[in-house]
mmCIF file of C-alpha atoms in Angstrom:
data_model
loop_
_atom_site.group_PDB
_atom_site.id
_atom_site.type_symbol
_atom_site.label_atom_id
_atom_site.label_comp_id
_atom_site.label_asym_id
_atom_site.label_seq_id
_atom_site.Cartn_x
_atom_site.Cartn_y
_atom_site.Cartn_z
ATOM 1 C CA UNK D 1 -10.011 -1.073 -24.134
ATOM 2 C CA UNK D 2 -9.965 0.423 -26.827
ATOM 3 C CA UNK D 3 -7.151 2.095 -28.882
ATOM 4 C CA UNK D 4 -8.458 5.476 -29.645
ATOM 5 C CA UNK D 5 -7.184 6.485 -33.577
ATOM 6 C CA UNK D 6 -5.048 9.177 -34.416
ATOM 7 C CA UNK D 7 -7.789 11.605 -35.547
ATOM 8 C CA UNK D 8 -9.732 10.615 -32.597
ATOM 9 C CA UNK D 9 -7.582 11.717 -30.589
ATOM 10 C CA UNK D 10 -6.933 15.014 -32.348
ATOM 11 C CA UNK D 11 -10.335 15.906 -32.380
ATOM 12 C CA UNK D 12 -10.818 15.466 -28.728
ATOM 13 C CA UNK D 13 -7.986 17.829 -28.242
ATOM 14 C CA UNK D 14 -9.164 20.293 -30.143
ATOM 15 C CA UNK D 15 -12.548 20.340 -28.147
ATOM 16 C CA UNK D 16 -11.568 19.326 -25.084
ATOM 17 C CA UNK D 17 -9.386 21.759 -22.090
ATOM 18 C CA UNK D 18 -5.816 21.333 -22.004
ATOM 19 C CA UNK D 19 -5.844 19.088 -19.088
ATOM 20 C CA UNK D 20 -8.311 16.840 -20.305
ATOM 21 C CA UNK D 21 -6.821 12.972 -21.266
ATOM 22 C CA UNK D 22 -7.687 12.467 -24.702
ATOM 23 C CA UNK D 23 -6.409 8.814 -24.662
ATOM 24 C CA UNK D 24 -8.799 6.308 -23.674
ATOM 25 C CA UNK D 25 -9.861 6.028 -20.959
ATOM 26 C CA UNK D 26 -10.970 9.585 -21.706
ATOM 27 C CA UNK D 27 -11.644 12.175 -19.264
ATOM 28 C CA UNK D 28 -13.094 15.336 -19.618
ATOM 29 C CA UNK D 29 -13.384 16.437 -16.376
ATOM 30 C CA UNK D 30 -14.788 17.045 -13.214
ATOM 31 C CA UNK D 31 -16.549 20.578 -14.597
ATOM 32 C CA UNK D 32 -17.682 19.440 -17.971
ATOM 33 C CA UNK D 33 -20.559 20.799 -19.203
ATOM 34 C CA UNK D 34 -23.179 18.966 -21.272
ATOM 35 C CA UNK D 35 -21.901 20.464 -24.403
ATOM 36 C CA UNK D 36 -18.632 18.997 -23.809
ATOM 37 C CA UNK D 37 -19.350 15.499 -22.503
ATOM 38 C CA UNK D 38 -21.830 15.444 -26.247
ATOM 39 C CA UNK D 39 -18.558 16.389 -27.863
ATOM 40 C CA UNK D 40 -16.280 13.707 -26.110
ATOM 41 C CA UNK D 41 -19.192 11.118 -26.583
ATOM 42 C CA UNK D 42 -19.834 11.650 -30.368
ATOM 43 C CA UNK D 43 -16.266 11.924 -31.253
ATOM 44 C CA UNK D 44 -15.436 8.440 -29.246
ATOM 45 C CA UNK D 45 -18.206 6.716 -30.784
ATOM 46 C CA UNK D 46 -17.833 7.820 -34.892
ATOM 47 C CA UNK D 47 -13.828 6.098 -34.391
ATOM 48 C CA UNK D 48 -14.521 3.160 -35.984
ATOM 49 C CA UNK D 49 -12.320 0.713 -33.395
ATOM 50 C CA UNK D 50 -14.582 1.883 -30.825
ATOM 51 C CA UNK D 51 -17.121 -0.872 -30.462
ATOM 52 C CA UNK D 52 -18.731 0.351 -27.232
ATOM 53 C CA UNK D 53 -18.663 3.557 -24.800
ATOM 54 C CA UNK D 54 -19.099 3.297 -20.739
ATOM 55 C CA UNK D 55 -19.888 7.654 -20.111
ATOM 56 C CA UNK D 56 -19.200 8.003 -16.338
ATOM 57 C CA UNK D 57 -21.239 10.780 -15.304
ATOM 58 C CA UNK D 58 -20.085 12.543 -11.670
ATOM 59 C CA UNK D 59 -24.052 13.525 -11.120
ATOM 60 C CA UNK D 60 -23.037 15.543 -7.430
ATOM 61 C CA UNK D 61 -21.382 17.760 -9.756
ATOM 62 C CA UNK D 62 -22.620 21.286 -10.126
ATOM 63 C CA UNK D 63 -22.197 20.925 -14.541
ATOM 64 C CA UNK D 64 -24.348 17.622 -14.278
ATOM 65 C CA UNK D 65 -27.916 18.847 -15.873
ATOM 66 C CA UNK D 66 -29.868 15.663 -16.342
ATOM 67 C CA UNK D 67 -32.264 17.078 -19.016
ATOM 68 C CA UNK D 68 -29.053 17.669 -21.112
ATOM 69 C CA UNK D 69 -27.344 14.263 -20.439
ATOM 70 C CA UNK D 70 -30.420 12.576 -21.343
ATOM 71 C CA UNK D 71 -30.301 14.178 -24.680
ATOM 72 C CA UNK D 72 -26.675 13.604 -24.790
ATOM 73 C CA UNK D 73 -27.284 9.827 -24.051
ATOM 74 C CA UNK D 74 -30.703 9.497 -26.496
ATOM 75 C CA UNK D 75 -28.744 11.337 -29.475
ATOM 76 C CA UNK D 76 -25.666 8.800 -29.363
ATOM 77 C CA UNK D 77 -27.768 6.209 -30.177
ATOM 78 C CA UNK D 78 -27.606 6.737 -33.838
ATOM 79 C CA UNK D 79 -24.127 5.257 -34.097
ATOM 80 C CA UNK D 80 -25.442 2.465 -33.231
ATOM 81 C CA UNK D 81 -22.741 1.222 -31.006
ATOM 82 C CA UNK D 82 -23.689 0.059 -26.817
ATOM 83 C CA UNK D 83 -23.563 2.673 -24.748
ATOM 84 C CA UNK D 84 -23.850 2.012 -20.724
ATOM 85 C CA UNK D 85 -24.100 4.893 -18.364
ATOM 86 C CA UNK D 86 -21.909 4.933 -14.737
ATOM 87 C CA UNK D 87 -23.263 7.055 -11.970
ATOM 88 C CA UNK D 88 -21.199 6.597 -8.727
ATOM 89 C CA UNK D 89 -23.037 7.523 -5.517
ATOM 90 C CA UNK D 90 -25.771 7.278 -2.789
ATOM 91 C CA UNK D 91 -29.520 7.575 -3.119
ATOM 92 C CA UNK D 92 -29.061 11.292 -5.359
ATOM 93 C CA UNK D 93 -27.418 8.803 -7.525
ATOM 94 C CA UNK D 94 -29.436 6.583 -7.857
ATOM 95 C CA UNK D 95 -32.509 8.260 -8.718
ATOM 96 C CA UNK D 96 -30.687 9.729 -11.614
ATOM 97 C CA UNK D 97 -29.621 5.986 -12.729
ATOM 98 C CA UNK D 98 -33.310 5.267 -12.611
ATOM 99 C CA UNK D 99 -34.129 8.390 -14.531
ATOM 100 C CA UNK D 100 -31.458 7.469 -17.648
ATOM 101 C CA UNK D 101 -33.110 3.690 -17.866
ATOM 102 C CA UNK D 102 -36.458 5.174 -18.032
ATOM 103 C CA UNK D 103 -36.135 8.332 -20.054
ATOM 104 C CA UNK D 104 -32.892 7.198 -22.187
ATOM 105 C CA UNK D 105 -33.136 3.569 -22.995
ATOM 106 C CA UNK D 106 -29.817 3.201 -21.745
ATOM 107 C CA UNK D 107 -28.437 0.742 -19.187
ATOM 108 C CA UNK D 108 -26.629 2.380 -15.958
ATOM 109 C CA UNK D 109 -24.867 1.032 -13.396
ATOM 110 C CA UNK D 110 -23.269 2.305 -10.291
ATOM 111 C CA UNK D 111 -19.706 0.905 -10.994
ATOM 112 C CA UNK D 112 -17.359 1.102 -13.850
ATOM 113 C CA UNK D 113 -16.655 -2.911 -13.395
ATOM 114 C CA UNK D 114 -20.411 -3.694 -13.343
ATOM 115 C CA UNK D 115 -20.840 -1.714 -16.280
ATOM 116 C CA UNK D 116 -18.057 -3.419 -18.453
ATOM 117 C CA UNK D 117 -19.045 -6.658 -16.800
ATOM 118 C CA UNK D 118 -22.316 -6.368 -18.464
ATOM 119 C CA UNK D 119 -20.481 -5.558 -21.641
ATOM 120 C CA UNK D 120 -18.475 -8.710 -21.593
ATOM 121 C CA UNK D 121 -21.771 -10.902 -21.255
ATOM 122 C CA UNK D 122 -23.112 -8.687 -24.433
ATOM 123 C CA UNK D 123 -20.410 -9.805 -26.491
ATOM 124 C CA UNK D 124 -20.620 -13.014 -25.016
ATOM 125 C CA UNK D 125 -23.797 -13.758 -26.298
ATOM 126 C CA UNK D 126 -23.278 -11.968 -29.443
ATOM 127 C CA UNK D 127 -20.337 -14.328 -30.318
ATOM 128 C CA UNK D 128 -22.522 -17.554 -29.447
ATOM 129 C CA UNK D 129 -25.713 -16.081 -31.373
ATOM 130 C CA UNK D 130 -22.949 -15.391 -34.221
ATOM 131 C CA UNK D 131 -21.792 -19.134 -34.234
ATOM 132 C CA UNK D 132 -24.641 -20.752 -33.249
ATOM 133 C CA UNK D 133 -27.670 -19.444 -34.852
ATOM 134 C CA UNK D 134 -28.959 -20.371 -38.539
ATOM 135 C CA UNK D 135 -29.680 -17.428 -40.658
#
């Protein structure tokens, strides 16, 4: 994982509640509204020694608006960094997984590991494209 910088880390506090964890892994908590998890999302991804985020998203939660976390999700995508989406749960959850593939463009999976599983094999193949392929 990552270590998240200095002014990363002040930033988060400064937008985040008090009993938030700023370090990574980061949580924003249980309540967070969309506003904040666009905050925590954006701020991880501009540190530059972040070279991928995994957003787990608690979707039985009453602050869990899909519309919003779709937008959240679509908007990242300027940084240009991978972004994988974790939604722990039973069939409510998985409807919404199917929902961010479709709508977002962004992978989910129902478990952190499978999600930074799949995020090994990406810089697997990056590294073997990188030494491997002619430009």
């Amino acid at each position: 994982m990552a270590t998240l910088s200095r002014k990363t880390r002040e930033r988060l506090k400064a937008e985040l509640p008090p009993a938030a964890s700023i370090s990574n892994p980061v949580d924003i908590l249980g309540d967070a509204p969309p506003e904040r998890y666009e905050a925590a999302v954006n701020i991880v991804l501009e540190d530059e020694g972040v070279d991928a985020v995994v957003v787990i998203g608690i979707m039985q939660s009453p602050a869990f608006i899909p519309g919003k976390v779709l937008k959240v999700l679509k908007d990242a995508k300027v940084f240009g960094k991978p972004l994988v989406f974790v939604g722990p749960g039973g069939s409510y959850s998985d409807r919404h997984l199917k929902m961010i593939e479709e709508e977002a463009k962004v992978p989910s999976f129902k478990t952190p590991e499978d999600a930074v599983r799949a995020l090994k094999y990406l810089v697997r193949w990056s590294e073997v494209r990188r030494k491997h392929c002619v430009r």
